mmCIF file of C-alpha atoms in Angstrom:
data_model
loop_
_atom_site.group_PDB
_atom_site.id
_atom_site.type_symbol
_atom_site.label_atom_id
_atom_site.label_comp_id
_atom_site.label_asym_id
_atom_site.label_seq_id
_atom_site.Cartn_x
_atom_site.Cartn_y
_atom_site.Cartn_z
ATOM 1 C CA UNK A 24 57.668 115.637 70.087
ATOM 2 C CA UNK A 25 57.856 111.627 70.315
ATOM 3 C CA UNK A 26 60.324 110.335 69.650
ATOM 4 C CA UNK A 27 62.776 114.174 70.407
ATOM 5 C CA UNK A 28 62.051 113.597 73.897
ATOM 6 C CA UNK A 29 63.801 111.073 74.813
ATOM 7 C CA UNK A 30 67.064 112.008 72.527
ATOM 8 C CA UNK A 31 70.623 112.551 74.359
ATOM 9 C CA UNK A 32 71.870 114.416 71.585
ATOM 10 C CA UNK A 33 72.610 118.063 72.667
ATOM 11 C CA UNK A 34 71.003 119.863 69.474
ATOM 12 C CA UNK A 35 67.921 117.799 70.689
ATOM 13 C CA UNK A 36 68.246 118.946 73.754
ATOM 14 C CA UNK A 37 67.871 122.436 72.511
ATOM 15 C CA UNK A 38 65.005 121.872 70.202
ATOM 16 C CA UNK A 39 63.377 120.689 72.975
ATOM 17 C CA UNK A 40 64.429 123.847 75.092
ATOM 18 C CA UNK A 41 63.046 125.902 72.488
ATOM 19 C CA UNK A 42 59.758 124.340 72.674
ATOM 20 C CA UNK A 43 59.861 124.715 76.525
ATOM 21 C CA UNK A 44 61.004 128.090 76.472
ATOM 22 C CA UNK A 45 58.101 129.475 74.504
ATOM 23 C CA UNK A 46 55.009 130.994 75.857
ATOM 24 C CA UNK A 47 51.950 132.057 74.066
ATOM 25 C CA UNK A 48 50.094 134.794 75.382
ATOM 26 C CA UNK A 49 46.615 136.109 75.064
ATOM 27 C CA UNK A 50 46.114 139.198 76.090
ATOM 28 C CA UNK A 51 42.393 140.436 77.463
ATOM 29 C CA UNK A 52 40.768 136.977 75.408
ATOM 30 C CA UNK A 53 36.811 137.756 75.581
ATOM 31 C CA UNK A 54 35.398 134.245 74.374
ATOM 32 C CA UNK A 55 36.320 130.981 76.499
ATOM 33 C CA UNK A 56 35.586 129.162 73.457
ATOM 34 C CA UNK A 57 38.746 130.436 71.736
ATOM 35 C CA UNK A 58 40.898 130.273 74.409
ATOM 36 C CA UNK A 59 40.160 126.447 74.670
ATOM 37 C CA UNK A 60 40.618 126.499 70.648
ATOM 38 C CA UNK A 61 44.078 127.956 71.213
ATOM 39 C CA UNK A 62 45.093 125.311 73.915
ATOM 40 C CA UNK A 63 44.315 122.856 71.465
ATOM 41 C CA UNK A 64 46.642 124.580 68.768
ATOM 42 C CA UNK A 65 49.057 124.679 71.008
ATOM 43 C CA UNK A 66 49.343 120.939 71.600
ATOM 44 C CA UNK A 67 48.913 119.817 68.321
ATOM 45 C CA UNK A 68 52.135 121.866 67.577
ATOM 46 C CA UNK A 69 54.009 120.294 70.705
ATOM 47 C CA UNK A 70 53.662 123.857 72.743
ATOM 48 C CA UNK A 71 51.788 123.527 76.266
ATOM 49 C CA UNK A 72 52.757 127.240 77.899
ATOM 50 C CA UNK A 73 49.718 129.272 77.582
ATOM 51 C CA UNK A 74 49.284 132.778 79.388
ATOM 52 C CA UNK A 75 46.336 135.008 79.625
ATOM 53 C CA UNK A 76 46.237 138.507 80.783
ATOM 54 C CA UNK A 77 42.766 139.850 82.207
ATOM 55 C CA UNK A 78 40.584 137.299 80.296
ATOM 56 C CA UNK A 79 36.800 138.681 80.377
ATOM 57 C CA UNK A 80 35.862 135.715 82.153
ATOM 58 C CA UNK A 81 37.347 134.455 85.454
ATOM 59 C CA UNK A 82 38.868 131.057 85.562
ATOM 60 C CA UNK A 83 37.941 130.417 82.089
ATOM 61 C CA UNK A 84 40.525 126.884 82.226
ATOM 62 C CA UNK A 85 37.334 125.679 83.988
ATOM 63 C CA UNK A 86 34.765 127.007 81.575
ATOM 64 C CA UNK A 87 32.231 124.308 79.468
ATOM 65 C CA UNK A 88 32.840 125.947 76.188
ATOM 66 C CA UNK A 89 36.793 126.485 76.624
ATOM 67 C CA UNK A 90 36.986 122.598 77.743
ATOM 68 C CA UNK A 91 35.467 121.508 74.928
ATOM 69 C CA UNK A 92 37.156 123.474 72.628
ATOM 70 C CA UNK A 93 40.100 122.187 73.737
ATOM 71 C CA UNK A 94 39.118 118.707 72.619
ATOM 72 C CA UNK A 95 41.383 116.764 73.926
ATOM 73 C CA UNK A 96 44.488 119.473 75.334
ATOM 74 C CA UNK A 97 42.791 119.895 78.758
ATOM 75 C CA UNK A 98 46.435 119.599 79.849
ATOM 76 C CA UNK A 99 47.167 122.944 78.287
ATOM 77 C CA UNK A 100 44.169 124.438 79.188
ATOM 78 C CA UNK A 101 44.498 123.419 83.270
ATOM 79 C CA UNK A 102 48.110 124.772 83.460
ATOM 80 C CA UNK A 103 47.037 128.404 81.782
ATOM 81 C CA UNK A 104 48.538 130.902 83.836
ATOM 82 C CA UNK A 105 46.791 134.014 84.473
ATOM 83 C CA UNK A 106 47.817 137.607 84.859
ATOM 84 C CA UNK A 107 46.963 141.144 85.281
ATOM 85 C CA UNK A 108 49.338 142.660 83.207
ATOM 86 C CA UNK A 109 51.495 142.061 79.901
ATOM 87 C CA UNK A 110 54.343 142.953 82.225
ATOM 88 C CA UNK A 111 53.478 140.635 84.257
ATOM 89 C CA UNK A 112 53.710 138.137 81.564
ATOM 90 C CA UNK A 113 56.172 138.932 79.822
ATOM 91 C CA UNK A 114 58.727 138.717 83.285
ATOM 92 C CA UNK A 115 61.603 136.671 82.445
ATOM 93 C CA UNK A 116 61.385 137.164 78.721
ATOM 94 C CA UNK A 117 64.251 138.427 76.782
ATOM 95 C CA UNK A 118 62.156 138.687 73.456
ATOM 96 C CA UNK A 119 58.507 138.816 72.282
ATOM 97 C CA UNK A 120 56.582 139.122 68.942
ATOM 98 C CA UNK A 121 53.168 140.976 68.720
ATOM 99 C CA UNK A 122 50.614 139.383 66.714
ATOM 100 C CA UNK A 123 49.176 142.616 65.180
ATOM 101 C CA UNK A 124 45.841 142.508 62.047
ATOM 102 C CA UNK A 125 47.614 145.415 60.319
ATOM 103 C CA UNK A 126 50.478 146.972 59.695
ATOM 104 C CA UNK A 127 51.562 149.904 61.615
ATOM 105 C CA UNK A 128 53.394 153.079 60.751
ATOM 106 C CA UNK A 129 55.272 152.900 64.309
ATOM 107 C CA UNK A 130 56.654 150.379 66.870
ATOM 108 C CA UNK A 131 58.915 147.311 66.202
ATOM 109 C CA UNK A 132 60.257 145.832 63.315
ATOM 110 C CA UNK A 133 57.567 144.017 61.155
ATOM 111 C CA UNK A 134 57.649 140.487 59.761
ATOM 112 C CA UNK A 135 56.152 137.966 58.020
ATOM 113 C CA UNK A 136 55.432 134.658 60.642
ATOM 114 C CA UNK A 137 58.011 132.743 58.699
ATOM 115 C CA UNK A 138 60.499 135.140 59.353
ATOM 116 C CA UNK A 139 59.674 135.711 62.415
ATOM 117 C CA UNK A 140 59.525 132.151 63.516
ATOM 118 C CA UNK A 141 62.997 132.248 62.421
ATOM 119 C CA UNK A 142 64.358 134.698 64.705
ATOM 120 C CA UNK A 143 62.243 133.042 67.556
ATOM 121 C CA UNK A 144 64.201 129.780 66.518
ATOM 122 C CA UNK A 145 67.424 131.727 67.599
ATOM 123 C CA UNK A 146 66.175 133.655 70.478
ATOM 124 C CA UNK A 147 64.481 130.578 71.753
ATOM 125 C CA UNK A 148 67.712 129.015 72.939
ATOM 126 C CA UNK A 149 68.912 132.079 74.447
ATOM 127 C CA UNK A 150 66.562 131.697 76.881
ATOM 128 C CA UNK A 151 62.654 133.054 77.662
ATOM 129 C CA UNK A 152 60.552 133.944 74.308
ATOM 130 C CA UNK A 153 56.762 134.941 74.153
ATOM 131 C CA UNK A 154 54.713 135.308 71.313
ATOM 132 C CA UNK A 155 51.870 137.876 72.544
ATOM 133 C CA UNK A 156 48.252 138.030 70.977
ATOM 134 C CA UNK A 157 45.281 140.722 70.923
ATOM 135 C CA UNK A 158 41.801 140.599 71.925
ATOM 136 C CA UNK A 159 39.241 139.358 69.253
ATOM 137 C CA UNK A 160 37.368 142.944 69.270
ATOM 138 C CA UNK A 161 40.297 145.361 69.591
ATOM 139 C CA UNK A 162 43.839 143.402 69.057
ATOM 140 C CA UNK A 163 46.259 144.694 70.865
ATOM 141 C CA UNK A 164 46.917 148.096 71.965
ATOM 142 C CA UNK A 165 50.265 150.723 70.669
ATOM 143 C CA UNK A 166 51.694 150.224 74.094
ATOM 144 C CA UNK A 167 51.103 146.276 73.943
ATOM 145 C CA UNK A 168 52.877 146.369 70.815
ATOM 146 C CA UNK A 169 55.915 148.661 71.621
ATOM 147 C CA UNK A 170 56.463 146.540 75.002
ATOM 148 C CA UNK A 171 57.320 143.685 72.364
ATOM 149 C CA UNK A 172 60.516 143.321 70.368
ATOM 150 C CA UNK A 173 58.982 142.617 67.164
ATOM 151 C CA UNK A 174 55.824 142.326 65.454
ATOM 152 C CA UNK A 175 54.275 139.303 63.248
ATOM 153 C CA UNK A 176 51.395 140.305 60.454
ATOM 154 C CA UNK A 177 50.060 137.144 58.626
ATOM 155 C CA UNK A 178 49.786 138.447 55.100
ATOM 156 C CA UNK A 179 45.783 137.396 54.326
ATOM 157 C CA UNK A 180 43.473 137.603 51.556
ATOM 158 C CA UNK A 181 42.974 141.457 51.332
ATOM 159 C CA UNK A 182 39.512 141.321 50.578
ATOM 160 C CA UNK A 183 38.372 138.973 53.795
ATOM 161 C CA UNK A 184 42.049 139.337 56.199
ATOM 162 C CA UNK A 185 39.541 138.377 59.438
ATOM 163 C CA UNK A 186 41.402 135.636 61.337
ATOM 164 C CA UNK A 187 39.754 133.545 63.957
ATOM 165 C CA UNK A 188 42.246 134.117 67.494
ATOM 166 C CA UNK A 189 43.094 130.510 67.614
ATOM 167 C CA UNK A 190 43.582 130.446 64.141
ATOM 168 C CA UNK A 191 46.303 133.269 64.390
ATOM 169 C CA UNK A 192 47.676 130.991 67.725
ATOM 170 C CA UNK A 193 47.807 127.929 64.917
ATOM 171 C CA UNK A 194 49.641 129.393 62.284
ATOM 172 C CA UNK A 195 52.267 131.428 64.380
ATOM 173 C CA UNK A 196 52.762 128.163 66.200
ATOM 174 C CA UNK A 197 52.764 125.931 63.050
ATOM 175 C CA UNK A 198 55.972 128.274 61.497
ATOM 176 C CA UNK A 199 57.281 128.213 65.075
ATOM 177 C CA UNK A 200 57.306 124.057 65.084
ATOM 178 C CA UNK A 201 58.817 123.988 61.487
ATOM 179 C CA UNK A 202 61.231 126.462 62.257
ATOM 180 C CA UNK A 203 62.278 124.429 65.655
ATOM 181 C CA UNK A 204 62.355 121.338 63.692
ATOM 182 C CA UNK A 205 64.549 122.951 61.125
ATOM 183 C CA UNK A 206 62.179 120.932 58.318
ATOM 184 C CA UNK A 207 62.102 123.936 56.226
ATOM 185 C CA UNK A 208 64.666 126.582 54.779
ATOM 186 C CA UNK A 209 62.673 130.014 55.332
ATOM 187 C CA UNK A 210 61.976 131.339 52.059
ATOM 188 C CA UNK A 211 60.902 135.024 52.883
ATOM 189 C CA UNK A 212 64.637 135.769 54.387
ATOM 190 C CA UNK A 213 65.474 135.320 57.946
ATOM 191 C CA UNK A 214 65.888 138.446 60.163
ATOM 192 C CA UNK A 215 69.653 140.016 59.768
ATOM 193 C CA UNK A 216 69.398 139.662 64.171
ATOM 194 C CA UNK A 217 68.278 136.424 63.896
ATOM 195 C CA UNK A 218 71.473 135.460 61.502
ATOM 196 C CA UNK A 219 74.263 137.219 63.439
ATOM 197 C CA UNK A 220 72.930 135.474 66.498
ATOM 198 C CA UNK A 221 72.844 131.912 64.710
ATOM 199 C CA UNK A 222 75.932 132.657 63.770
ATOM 200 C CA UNK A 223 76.952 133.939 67.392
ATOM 201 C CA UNK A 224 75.224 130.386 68.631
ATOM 202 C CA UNK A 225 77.050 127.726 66.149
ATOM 203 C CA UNK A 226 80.411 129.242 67.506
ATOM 204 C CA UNK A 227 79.373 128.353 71.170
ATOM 205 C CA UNK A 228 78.647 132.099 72.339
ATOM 206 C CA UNK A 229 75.342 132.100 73.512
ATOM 207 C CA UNK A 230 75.060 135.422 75.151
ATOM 208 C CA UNK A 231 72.316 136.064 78.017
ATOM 209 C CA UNK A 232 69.992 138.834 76.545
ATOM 210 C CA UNK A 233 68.095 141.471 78.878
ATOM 211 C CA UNK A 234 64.476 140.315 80.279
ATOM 212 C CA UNK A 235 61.469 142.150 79.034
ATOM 213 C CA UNK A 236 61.242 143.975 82.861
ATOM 214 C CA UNK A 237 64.988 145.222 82.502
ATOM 215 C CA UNK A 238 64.250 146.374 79.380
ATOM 216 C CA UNK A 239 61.242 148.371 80.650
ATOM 217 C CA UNK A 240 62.803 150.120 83.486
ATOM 218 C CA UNK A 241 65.510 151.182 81.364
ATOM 219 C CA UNK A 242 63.155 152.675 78.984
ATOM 220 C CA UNK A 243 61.475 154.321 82.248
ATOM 221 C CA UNK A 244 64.835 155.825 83.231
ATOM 222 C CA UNK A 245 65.520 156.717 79.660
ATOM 223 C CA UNK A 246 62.481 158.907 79.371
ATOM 224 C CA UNK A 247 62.869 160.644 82.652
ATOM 225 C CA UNK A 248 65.910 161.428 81.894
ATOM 226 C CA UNK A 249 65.334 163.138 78.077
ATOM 227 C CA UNK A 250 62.860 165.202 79.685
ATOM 228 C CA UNK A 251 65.339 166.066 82.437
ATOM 229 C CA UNK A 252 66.967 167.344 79.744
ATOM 230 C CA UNK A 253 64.127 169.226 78.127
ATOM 231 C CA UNK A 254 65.374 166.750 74.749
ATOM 232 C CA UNK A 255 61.730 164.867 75.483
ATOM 233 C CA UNK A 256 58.544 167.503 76.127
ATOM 234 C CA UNK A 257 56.203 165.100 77.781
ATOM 235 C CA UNK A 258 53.605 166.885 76.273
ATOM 236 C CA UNK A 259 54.366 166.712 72.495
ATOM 237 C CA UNK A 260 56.798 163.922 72.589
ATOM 238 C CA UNK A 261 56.574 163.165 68.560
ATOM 239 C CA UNK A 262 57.111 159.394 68.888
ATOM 240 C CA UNK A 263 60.428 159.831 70.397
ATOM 241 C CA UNK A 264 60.721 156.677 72.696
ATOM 242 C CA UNK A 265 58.716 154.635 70.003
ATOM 243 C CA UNK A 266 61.501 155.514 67.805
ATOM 244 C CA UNK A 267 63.792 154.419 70.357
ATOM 245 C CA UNK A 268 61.982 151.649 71.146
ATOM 246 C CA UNK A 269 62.277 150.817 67.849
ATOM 247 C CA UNK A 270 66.112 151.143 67.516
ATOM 248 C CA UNK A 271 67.067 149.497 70.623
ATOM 249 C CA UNK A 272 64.170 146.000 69.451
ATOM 250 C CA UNK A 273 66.595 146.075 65.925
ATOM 251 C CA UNK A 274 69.920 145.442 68.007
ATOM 252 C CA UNK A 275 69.060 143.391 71.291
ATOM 253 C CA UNK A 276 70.078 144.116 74.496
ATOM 254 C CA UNK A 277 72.245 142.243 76.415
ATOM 255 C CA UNK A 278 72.088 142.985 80.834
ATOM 256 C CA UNK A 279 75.440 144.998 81.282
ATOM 257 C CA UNK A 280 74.141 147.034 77.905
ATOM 258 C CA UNK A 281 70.814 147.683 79.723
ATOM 259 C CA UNK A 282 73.026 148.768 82.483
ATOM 260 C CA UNK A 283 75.195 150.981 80.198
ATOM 261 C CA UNK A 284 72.046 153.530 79.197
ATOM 262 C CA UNK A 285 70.402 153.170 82.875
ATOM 263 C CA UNK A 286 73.833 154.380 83.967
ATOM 264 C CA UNK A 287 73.906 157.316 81.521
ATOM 265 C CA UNK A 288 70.035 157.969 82.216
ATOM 266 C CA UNK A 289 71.269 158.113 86.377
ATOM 267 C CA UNK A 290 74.241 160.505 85.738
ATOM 268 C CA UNK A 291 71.856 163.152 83.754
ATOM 269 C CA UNK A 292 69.310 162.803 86.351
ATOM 270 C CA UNK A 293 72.173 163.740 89.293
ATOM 271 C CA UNK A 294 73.784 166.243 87.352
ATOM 272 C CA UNK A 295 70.185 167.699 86.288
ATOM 273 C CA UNK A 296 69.338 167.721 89.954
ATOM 274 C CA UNK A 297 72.649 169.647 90.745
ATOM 275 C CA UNK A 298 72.293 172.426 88.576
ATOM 276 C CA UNK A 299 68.627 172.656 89.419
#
């Protein structure tokens, strides 16, 4: 960041919010050695917020092999911050992309990382982002994924598409530093989302979006609520809220919209009750 940090200038000030504002999550890691090889990615691209969830091995920041991986970003790799739970680490965020090795049928909308990196440009200085990573073995699971508002596939050789997951951390956060630098135009096409929002931004109306935990409890009161109505059978739902989960990722949801369908959800449960 050199010579950014020190800048008064208020689009600086949000570049460097954007870098900030990021975290960078690994979800169930196995090998120490990576996660000390994804520290180090991290800080060569300016990024220092690293988040594990479960990691096979306990207080890995303080394991040989992660330290010297790291090489040099044992910064990063003290301040990890551990969970038990994606939800847990993804409190406070608004947005989130899922790393995923292939592409999938259902869930979020899929991009390229250039796009993508795009989109977190914008949602970045709206507040909270995390970009959220699978295991080495397994990658990340269909409820990982649909907990995220997007997904990210790097588009590799066919023939040999088996990416190290540091190297996944390195290029997601290389497309993430040229985006927030603004060094590049993005060449694959920039989310529509991601454009109405810039546009939204450069006119001065940045709009608080709903956290990742809102947007899960709504989703909670949703479903309860479609099955109140017999609209959901819980036992051949048919990919009903990953459709919806879908639909709701391609718009955004602000609080008082979250509030809007959690209200809706509420009055079907009360009225269900009533006639029952």
């Amino acid at each position: 960041m050199d010579h950014i940090r020190h800048s008064s200038d208020p689009a600086v000030a949000d570049l460097r919010g954007g870098f900030t504002s990021t975290r960078f999550v690994l979800v169930e890691p196995s090998h120490p050695g990576n996660v000390g090889a994804a520290a180090r990615a991290l800080k060569t691209m300016g990024f220092s917020r690293l988040v594990l969830v479960s990691p096979r091995v306990p207080s890995v920041q303080n394991d040989p092999e992660a330290i010297a991986m790291a090489s040099g970003a044992d910064d990063v790799l003290a301040s990890v911050h551990v969970v038990a739970s994606l939800a847990e680490a993804l409190a406070g965020v608004h947005w989130s992309i899922a790393l995923t090795a292939r592409l999938r049928e259902y869930g979020p909308p899929q991009w390229t990382p250039r796009a993508a990196a795009a989109a977190a440009h914008t949602e970045a200085m709206r507040g909270e982002i995390a970009l959220v990573f699978g295991n080495e073995r397994a990658g990340l699971s269909n409820e990982d994924v649909e907990r995220c508002s997007a997904i990210a596939h790097i588009p590799a050789n066919p023939a040999y598409s088996s990416l190290n997951l540091a190297q996944a951390v390195q290029v997601l956060a290389y497309e993430l530093r040229t985006a927030y630098l603004g060094s590049e135009e993005t060449t694959d096409g920039a989310p529509a989302a991601a454009a109405v929002a810039a546009r939204a931004e450069s006119a001065g109306t940045r709009t608080r979006m709903a956290a990742s935990d809102e947007i899960e409890s709504m989703f909670a009161h949703l479903e309860s609520a479609l099955v109140a109505l017999e609209f959901l059978d819980p036992a051949n739902p048919k990919r009903l809220m990953s459709r919806l989960r879908r639909l709701f990722a391609r718009s955004g949801l602000e609080p008082e919209e979250v509030n809007i369908v959690r209200g809706i959800a509420r009055h079907i449960l009360l009225k269900n009750k009533r006639t029952g």
